[in-house]
Coordinates of N, CA and C in Angstrom, one line a residue:
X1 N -108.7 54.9 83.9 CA -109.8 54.0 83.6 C -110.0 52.9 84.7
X2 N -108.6 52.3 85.6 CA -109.1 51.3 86.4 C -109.7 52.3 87.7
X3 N -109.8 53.4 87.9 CA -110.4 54.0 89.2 C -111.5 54.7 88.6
X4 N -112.2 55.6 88.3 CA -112.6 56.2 87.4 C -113.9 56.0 86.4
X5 N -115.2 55.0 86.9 CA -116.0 54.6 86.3 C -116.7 55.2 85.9
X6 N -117.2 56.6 85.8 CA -118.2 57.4 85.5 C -117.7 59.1 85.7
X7 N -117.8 59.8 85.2 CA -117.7 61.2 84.9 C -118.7 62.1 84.5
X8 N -118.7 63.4 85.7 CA -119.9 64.1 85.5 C -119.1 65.6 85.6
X9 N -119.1 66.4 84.7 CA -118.6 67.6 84.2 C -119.5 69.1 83.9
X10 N -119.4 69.9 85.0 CA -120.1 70.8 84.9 C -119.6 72.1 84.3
X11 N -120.6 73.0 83.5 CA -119.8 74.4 82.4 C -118.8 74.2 81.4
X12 N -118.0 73.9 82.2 CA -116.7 73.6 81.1 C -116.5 72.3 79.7
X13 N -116.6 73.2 78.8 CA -116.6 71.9 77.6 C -115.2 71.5 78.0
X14 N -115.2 69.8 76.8 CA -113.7 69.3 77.0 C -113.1 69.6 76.5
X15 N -111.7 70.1 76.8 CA -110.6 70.1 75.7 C -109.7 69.0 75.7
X16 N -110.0 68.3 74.3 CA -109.0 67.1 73.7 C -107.8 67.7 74.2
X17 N -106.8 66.9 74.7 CA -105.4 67.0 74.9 C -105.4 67.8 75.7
X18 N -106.1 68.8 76.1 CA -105.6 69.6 77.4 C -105.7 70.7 76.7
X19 N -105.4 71.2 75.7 CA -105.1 72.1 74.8 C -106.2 73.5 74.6
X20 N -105.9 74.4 75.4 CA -106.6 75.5 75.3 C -106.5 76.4 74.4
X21 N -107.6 76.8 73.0 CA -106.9 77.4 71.5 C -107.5 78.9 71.6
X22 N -107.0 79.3 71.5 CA -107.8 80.7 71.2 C -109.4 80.7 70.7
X23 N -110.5 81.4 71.4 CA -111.3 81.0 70.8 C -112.1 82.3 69.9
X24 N -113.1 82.0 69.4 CA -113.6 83.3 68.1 C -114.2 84.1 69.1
X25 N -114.6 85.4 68.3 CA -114.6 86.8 69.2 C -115.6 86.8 70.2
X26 N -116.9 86.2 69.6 CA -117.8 86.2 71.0 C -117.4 85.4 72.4
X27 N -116.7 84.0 72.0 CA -116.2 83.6 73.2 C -115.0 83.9 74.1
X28 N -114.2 84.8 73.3 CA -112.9 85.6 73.6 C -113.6 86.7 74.3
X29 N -114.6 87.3 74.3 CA -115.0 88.5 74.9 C -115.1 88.0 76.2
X30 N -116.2 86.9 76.1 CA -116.7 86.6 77.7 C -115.4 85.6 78.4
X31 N -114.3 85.5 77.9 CA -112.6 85.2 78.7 C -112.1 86.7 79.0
X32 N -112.6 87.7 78.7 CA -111.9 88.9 79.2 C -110.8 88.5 80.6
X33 N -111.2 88.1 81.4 CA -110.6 88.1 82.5 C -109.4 86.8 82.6
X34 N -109.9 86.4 81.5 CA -108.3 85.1 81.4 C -106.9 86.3 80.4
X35 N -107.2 87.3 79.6 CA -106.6 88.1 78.7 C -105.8 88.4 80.0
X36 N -106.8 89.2 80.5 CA -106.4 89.9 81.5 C -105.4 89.4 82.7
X37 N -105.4 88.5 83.2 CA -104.8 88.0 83.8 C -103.6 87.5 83.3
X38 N -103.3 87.1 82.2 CA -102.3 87.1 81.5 C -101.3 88.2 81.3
X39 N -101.8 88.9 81.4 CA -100.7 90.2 81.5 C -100.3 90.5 83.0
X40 N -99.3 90.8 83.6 CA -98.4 91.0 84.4 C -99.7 92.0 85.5
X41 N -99.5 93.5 84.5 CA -100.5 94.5 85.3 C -101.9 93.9 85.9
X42 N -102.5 93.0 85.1 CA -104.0 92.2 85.4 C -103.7 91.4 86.4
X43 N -102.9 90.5 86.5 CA -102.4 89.6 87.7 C -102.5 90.6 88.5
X44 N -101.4 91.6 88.8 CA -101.2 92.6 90.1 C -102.6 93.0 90.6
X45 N -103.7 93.3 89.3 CA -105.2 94.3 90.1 C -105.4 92.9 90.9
X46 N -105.6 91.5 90.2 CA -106.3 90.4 91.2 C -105.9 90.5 92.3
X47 N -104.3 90.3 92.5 CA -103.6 90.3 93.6 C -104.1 91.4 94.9
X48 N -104.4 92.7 94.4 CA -104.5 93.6 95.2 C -106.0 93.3 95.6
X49 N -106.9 93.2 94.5 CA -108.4 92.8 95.0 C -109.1 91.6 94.6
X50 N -108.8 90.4 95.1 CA -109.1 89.2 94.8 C -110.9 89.0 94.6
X51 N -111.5 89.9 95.5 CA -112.9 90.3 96.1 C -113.6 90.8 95.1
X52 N -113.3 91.8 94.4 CA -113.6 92.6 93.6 C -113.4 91.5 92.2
X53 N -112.5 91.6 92.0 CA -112.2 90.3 90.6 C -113.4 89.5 90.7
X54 N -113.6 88.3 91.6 CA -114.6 87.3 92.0 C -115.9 87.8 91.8
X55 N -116.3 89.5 92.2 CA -117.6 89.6 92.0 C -117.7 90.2 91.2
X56 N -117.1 90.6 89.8 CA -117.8 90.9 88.4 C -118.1 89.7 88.1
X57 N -117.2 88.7 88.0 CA -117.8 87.4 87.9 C -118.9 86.6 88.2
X58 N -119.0 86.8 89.2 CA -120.3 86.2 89.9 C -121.6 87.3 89.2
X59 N -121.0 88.7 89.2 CA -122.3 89.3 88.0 C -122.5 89.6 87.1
X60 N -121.4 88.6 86.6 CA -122.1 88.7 85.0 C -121.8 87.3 83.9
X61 N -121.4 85.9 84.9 CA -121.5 84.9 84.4 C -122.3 84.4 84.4
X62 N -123.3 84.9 84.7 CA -125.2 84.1 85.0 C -126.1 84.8 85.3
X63 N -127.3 84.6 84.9 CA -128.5 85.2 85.2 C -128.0 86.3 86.4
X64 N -129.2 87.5 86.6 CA -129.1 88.4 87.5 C -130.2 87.4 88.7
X65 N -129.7 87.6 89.7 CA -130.6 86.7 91.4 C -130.2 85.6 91.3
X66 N -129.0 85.3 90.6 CA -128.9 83.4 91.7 C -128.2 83.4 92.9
X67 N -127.8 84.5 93.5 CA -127.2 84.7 94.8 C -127.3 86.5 95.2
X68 N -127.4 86.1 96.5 CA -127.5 87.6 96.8 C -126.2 87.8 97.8
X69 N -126.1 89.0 98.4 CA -125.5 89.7 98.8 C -124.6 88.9 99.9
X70 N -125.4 88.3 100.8 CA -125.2 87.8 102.1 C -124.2 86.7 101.5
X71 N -124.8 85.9 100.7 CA -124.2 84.2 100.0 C -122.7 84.9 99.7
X72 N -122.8 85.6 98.8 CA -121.4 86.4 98.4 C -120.5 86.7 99.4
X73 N -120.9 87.4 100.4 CA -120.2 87.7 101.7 C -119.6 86.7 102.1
X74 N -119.9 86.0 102.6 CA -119.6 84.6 102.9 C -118.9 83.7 102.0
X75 N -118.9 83.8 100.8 CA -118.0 82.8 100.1 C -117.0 83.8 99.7
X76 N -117.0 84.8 99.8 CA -115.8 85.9 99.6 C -114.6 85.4 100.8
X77 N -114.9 85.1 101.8 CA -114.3 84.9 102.9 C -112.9 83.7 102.2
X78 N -113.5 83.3 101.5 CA -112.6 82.1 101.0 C -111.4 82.8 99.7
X79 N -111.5 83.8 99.0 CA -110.9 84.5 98.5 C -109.9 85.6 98.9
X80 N -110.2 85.2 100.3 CA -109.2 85.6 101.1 C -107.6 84.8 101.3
X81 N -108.3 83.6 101.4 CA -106.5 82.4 101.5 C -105.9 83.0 100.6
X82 N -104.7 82.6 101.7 CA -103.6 83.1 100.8 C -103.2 82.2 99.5
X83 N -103.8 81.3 99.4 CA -103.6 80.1 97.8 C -104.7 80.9 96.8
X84 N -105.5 81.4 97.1 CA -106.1 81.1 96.3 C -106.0 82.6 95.1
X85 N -105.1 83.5 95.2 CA -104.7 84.2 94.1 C -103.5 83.6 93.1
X86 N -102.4 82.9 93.7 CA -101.8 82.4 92.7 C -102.4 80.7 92.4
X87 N -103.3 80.2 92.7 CA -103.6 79.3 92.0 C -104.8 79.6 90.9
X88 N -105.7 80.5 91.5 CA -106.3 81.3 90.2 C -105.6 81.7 89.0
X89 N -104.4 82.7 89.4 CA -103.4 83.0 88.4 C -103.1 81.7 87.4
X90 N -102.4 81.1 88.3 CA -101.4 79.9 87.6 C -102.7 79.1 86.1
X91 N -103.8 78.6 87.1 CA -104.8 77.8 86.3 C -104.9 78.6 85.3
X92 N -105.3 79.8 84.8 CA -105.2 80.6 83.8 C -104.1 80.8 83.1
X93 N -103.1 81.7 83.8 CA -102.0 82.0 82.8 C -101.6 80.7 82.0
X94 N -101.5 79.8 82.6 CA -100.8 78.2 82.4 C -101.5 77.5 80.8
X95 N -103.0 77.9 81.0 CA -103.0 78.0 79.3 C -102.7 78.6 78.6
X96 N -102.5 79.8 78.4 CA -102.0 80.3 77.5 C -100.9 81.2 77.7
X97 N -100.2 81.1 78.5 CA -98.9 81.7 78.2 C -97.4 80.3 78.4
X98 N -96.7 80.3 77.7 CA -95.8 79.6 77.1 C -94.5 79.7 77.8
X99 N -94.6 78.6 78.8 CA -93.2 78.3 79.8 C -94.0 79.1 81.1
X100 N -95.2 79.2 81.3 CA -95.3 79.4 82.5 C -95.1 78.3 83.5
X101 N -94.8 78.4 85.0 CA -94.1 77.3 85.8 C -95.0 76.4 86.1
X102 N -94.9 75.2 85.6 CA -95.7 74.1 86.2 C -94.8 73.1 87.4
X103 N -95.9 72.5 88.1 CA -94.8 71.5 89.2 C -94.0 70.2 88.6
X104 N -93.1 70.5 88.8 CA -92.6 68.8 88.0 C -93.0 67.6 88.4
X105 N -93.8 67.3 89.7 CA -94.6 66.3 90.1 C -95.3 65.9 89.4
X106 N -96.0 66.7 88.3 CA -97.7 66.5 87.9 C -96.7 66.3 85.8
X107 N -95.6 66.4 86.0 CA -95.0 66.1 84.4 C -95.5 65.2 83.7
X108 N -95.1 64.1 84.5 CA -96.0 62.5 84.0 C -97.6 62.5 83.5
X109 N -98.3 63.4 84.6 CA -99.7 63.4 83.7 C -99.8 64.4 83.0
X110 N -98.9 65.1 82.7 CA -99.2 66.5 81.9 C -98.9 66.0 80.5
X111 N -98.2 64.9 80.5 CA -97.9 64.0 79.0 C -99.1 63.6 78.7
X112 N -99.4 62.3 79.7 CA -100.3 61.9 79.5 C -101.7 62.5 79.4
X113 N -101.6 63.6 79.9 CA -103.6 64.5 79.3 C -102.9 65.0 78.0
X114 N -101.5 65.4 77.6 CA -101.2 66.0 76.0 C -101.7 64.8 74.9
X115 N -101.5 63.8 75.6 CA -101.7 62.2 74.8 C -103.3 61.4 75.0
X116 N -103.7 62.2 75.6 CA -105.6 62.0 75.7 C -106.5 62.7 75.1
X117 N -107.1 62.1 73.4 CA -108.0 62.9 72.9 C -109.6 62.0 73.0
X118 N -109.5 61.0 73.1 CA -110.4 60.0 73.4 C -111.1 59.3 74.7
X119 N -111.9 59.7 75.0 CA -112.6 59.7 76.4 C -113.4 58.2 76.5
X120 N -113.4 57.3 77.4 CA -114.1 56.0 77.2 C -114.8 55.8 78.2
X121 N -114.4 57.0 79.0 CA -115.7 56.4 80.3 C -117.0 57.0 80.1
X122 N -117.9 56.6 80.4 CA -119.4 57.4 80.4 C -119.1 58.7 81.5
X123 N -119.5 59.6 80.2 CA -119.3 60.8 81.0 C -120.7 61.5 80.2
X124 N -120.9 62.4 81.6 CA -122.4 63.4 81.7 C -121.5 65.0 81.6
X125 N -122.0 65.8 80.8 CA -121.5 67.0 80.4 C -122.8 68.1 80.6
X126 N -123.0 68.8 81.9 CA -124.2 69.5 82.0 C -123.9 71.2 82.1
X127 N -124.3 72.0 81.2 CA -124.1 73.4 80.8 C -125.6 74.1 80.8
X128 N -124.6 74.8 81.6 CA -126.1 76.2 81.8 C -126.2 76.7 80.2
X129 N -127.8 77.1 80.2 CA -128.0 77.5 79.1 C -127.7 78.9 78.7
X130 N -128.0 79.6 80.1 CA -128.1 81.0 80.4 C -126.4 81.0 80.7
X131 N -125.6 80.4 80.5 CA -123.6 81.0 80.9 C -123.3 81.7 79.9
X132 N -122.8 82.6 80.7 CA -122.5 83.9 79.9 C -120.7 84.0 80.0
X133 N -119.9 82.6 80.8 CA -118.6 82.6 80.7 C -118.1 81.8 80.0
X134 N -118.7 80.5 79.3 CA -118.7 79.2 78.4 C -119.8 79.6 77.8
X135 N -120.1 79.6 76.8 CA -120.9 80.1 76.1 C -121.5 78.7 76.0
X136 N -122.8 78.2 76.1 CA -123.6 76.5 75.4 C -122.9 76.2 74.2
X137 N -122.6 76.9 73.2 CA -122.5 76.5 72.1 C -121.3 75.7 72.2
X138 N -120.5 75.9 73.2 CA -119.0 75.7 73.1 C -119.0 74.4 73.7
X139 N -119.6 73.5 74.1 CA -120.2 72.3 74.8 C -121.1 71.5 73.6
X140 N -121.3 72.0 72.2 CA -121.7 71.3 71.8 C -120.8 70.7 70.9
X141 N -121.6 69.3 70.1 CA -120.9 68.2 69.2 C -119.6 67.4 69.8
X142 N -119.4 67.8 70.8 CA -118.1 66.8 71.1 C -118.2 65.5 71.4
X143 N -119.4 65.3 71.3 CA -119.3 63.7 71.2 C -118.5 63.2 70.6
X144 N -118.2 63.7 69.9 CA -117.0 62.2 68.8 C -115.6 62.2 69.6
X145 N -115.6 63.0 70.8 CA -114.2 62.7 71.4 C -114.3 61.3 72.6
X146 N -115.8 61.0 72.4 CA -116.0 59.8 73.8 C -116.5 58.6 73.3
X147 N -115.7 57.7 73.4 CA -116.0 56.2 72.6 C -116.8 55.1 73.4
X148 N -117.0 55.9 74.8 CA -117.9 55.2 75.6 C -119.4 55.8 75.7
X149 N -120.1 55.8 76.8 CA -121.6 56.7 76.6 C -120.7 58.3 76.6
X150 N -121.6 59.0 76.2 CA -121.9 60.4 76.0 C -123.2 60.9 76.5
X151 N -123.2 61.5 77.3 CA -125.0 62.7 77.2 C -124.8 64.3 77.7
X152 N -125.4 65.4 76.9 CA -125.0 66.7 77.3 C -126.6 67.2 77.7
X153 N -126.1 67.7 78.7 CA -128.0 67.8 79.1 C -127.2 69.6 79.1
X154 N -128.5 70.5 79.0 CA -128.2 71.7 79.1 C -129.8 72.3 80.2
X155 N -129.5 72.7 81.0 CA -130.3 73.6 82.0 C -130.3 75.0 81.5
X156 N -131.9 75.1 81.1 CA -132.0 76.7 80.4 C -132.1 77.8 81.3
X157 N -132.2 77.5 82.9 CA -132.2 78.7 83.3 C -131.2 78.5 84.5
X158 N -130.0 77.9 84.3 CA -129.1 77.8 84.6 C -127.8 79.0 84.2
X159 N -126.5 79.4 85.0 CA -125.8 80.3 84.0 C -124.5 79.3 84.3
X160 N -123.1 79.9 84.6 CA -121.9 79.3 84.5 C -121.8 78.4 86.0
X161 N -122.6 78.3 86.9 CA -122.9 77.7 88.0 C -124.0 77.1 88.1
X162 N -124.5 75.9 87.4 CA -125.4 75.3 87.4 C -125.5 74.5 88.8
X163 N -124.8 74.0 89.7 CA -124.9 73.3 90.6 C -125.3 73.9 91.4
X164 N -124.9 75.5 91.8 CA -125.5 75.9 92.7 C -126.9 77.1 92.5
X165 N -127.2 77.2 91.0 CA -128.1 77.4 90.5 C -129.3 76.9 89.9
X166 N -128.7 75.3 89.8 CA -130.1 74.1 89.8 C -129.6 73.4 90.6
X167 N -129.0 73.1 92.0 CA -128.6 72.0 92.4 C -129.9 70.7 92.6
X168 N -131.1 71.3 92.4 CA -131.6 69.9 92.4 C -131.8 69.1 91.0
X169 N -131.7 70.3 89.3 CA -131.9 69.6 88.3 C -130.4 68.9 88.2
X170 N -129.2 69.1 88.8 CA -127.8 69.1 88.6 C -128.2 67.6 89.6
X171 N -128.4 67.7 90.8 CA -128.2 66.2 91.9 C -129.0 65.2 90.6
X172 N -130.0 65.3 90.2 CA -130.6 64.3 89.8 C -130.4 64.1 88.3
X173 N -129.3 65.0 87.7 CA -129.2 64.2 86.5 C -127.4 63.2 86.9
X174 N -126.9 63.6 87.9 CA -125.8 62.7 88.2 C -125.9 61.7 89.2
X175 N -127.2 61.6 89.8 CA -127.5 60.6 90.2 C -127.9 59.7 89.2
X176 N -128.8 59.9 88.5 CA -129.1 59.1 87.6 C -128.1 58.5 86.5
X177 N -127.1 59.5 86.2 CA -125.9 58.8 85.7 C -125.3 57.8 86.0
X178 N -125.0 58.1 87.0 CA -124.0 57.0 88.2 C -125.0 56.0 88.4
X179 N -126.6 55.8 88.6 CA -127.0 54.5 88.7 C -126.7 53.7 87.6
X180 N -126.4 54.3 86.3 CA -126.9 53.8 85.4 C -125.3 53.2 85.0
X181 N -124.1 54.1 84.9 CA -122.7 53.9 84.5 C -122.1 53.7 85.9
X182 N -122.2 53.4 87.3 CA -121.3 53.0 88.5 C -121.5 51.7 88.6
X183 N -120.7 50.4 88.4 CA -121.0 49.4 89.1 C -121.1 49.1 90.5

């Protein structure tokens, strides 16, 4: 709270306490790839094709045309580091499998997000309408977890990448946040 005046959150609804629950079958469907990863064998396919994994996702978390071929190419290049298969892994498995390794550096805030269900800064929560990996519905009513401002704006022809899908309805609703909640 003393660094931290304003918060702007894209796709991802919040989860009180950090706490990732199982969720009902339509939204369990479109986590396929978190199931999957969770198992030993699913981790190994990522590992072998990090490239491949990234681009079912990219076609089929959002509308068909918000990037083409070339854009892909090129941000593939980055799915290449060598970080970036086991930290995909870990961010996943780490919810939901039990005693997976966390760093003991980060222990102290891992208490303290178990111990945060009440949100007080003005925060902006913007969800593609069209996400087909967070489903809209799963973004809604949470207001009662934020005792400071709340606003959920949802972009209807947006999918699980609104920023790079509306980056101009996305710049201007967090500009306008931040004029309004940044001192």
């Amino acid at each position: 709270p003393q660094r931290v005046t304003a918060i702007a959150a894209l796709a991802l609804p919040y989860q009180p306490r950090g706490v990732f629950s199982v969720p009902g079958f339509s939204q369990a469907r479109a986590f396929w790839y978190q199931w999957l990863m969770c198992l030993d064998q699913g981790a190994d396919a990522v590992r072998r094709d990090p490239v491949g994994f990234a681009r079912i996702q990219w076609d089929t978390w959002s509308p068909p045309g918000w990037f083409d071929a070339a854009e892909f190419a090129v941000t593939a290049k980055s799915f290449a580091n060598p970080d970036w298969v086991p930290i995909t892994l870990h961010g996943y498995r780490s919810r939901f499998l039990p005693g997976e390794v966390r760093d003991p550096r980060y222990e102290a805030l891992e208490r303290r997000l178990a111990e945060t269900e009440l949100v007080a800064c003005p925060t902006l929560m913007i969800q593609g309408g069209s996400d087909f990996c967070d489903e809209p519905r799963t973004s809604e009513g949470l207001d009662r977890y934020f005792t400071g401002f709340y606003r959920r704006i949802v972009l209807e022809d947006a999918g699980h990448f609104p920023h790079r899908e509306d980056p101009l309805g996305v710049a201007q609703a967090v500009i306008a946040h931040l004029q309004v909640h940044d001192p």
